[in-house]
mmCIF file of C-alpha atoms and ligand atoms in Angstrom:
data_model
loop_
_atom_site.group_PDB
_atom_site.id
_atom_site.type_symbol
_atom_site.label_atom_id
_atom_site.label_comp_id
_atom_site.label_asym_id
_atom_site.label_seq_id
_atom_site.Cartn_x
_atom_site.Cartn_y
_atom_site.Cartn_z
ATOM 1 C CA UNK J 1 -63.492 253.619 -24.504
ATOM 2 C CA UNK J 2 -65.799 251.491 -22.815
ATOM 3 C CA UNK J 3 -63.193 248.952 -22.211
ATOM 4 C CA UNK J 4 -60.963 251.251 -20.392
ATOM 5 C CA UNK J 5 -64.041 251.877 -17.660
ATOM 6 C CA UNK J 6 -63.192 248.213 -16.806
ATOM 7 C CA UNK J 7 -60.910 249.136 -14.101
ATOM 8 C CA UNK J 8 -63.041 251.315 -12.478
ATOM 9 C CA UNK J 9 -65.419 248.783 -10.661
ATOM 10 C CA UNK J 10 -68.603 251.098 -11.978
ATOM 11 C CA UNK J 11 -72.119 249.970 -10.661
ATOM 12 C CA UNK J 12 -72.952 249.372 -14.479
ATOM 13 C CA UNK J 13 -72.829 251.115 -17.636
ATOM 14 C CA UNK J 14 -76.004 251.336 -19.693
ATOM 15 C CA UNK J 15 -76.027 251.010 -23.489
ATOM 16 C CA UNK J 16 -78.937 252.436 -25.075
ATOM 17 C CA UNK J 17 -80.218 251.709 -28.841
ATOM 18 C CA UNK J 18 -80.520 254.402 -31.284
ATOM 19 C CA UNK J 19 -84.089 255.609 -31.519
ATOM 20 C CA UNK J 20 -86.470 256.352 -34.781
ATOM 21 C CA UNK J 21 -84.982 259.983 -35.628
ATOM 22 C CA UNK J 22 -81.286 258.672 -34.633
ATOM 23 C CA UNK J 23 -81.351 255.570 -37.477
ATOM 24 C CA UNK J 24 -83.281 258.461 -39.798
ATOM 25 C CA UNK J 25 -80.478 261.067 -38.860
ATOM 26 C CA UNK J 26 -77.912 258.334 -39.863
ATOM 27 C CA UNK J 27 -74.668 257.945 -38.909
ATOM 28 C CA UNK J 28 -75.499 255.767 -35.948
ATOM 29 C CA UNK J 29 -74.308 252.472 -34.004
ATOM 30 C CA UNK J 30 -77.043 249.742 -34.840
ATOM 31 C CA UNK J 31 -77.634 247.847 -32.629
ATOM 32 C CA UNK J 32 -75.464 249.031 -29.882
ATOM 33 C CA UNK J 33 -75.645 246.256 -27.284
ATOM 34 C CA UNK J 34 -74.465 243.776 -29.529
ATOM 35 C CA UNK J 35 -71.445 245.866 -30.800
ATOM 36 C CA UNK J 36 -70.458 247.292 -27.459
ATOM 37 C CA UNK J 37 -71.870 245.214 -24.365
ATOM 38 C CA UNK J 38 -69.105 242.307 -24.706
ATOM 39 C CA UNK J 39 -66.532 245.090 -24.140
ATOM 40 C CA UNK J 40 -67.508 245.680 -20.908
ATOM 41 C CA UNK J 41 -67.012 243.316 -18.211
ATOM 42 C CA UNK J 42 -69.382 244.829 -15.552
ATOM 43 C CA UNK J 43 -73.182 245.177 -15.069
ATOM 44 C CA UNK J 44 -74.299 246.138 -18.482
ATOM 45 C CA UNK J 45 -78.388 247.800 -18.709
ATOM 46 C CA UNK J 46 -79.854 248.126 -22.514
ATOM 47 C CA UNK J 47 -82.211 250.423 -23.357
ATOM 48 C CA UNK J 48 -84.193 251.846 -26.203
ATOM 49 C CA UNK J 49 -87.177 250.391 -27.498
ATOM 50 C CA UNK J 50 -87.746 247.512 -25.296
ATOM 51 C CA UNK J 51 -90.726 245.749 -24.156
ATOM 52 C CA UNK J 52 -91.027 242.927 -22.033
ATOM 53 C CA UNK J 53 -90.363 240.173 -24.438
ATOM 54 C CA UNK J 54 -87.645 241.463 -25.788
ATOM 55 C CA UNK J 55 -86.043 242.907 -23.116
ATOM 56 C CA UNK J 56 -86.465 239.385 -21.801
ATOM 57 C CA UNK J 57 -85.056 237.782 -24.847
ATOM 58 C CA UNK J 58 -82.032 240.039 -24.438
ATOM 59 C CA UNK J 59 -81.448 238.851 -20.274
ATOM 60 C CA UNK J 60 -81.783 235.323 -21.342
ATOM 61 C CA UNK J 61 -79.306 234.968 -23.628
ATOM 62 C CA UNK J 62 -76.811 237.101 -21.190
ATOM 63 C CA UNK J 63 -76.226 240.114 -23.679
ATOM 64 C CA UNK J 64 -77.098 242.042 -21.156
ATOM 65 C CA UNK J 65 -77.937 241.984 -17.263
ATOM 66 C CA UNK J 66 -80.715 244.459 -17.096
ATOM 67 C CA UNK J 67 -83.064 246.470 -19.393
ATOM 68 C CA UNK J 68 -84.387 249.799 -18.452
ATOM 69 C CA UNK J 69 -87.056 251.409 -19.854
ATOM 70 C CA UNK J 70 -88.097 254.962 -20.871
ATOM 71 C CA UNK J 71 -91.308 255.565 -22.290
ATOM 72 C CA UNK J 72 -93.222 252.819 -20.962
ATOM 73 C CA UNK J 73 -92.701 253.746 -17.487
ATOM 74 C CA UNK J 74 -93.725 257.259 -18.050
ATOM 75 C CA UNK J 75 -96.666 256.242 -19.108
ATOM 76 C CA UNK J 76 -97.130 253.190 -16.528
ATOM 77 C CA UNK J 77 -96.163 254.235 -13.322
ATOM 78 C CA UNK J 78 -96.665 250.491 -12.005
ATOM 79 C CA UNK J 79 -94.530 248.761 -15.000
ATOM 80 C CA UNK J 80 -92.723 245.966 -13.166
ATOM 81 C CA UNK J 81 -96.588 245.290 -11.797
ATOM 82 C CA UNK J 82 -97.938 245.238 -15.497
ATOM 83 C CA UNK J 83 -95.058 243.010 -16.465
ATOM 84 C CA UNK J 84 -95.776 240.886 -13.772
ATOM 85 C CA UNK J 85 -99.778 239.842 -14.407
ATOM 86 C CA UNK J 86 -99.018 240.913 -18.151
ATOM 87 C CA UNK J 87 -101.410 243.572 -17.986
ATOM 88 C CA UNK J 88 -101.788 245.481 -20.900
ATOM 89 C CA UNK J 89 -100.114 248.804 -20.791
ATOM 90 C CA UNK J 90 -101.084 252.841 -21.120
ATOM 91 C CA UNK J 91 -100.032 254.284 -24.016
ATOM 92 C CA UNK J 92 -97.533 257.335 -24.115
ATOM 93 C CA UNK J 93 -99.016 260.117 -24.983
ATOM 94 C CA UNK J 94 -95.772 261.916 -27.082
ATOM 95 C CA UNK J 95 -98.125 265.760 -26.843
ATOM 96 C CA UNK J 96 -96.955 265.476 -23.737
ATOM 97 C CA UNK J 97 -93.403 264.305 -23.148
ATOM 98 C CA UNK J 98 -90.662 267.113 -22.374
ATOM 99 C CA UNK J 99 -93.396 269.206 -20.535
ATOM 100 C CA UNK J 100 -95.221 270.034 -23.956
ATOM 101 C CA UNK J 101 -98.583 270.081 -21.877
ATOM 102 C CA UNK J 102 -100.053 273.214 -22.572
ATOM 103 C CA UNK J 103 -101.238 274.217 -19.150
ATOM 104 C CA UNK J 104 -100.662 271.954 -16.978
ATOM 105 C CA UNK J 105 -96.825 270.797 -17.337
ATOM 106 C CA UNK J 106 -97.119 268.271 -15.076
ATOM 107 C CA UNK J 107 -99.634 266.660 -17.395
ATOM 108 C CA UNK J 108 -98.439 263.381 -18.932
ATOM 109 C CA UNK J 109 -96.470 262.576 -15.750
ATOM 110 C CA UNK J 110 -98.049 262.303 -13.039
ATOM 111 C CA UNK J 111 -101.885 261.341 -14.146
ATOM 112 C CA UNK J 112 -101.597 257.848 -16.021
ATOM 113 C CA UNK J 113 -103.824 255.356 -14.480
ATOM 114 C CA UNK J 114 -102.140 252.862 -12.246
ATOM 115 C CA UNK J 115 -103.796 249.014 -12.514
ATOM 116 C CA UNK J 116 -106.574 248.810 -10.098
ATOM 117 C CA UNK J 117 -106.003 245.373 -8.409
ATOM 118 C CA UNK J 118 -108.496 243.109 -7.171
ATOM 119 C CA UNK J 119 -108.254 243.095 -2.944
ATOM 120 C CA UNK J 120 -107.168 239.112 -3.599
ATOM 121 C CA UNK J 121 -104.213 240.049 -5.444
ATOM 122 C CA UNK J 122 -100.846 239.795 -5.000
ATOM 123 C CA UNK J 123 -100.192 242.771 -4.720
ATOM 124 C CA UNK J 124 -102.834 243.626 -2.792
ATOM 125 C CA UNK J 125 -100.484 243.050 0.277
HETATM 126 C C1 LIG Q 1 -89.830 262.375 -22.081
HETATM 127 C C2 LIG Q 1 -88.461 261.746 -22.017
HETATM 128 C C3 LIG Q 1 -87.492 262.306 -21.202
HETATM 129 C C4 LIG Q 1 -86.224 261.728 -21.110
HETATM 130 N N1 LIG Q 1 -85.283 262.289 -20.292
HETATM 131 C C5 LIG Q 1 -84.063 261.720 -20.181
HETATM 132 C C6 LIG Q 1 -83.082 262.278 -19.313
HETATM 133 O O1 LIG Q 1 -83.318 263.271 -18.647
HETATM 134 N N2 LIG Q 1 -81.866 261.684 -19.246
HETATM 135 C C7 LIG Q 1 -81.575 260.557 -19.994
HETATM 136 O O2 LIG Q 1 -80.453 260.044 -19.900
HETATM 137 N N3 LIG Q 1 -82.490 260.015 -20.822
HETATM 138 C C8 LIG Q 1 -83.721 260.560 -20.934
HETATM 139 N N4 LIG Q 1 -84.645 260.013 -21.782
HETATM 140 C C9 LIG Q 1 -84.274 258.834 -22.595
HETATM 141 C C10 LIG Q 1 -84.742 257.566 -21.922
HETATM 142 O O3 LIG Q 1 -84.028 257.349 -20.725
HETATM 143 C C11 LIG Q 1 -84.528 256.346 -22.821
HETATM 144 O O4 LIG Q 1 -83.157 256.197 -23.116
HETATM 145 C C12 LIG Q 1 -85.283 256.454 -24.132
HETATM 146 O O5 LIG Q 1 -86.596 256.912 -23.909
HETATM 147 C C13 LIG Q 1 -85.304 255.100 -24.872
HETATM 148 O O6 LIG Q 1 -85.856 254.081 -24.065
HETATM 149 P P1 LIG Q 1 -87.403 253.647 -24.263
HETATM 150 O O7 LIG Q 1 -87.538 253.142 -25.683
HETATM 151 O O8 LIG Q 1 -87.626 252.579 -23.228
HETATM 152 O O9 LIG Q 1 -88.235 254.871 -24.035
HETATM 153 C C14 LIG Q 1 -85.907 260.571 -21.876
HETATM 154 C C15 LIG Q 1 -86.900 260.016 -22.702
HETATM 155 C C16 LIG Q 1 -88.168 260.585 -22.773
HETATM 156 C C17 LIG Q 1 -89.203 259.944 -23.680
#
């Protein structure tokens, strides 16, 4: 399947990893990039259980063009920052993913604290 969606000059496909209750669910593709990317002859973005290192590994040795990531930008709204000064990172807080907040359902999305950058930063421009 994915390499009939060669013709079709897509901007990319994205291949993402099975996650904890997938593998425990069985019946899965593991890993997926690795079985699947090499098929596809476009842009190809992995996901699932990446952090910077490995997501880098995975760029460097061309498996895949880009890595997207889930959970740790939820809970890092400034990621590619983070990644950047390797800052160390919020953690997700799971009560609240798929609006489980109890009151507040934007809780958990819009409230994790961004770095706070020193004015002779980088990024302070
Ligand atoms: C709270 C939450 C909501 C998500 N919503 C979507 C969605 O709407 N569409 C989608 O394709 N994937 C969705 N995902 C899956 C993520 O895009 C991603 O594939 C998954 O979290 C694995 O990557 P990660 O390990 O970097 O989080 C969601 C994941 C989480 C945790």
């Amino acid at each position: 399947m994915i390499e009939a969606l060669n013709p079709f000059n897509l901007a990319y496909i994205d291949l993402m990893e099975p996650d904890k209750p997938d593998l425990e669910a069985g019946k899965v593709i593991n890993p997926v990039l690795s079985t699947f990317g090499s098929f596809y002859q476009g842009t190809v973005i992995t996901n699932g259980g990446y952090d910077k290192s490995k997501g880098n590994d995975k760029v460097a040795t061309g498996e895949a063009d880009l890595v997207s990531f889930g959970k740790l930008f939820i809970a890092n709204p400034d990621l590619p920052k983070r990644f950047t000064v390797n800052a160390e990172l919020n953690p997700s807080d799971f009560k609240t993913f798929y609006g489980q907040g109890e009151k507040d359902l934007d809780k958990g999305y819009t409230d994790y604290p961004s770095l706070e950058l020193q004015p002779s930063s980088d990024f302070s421009r």
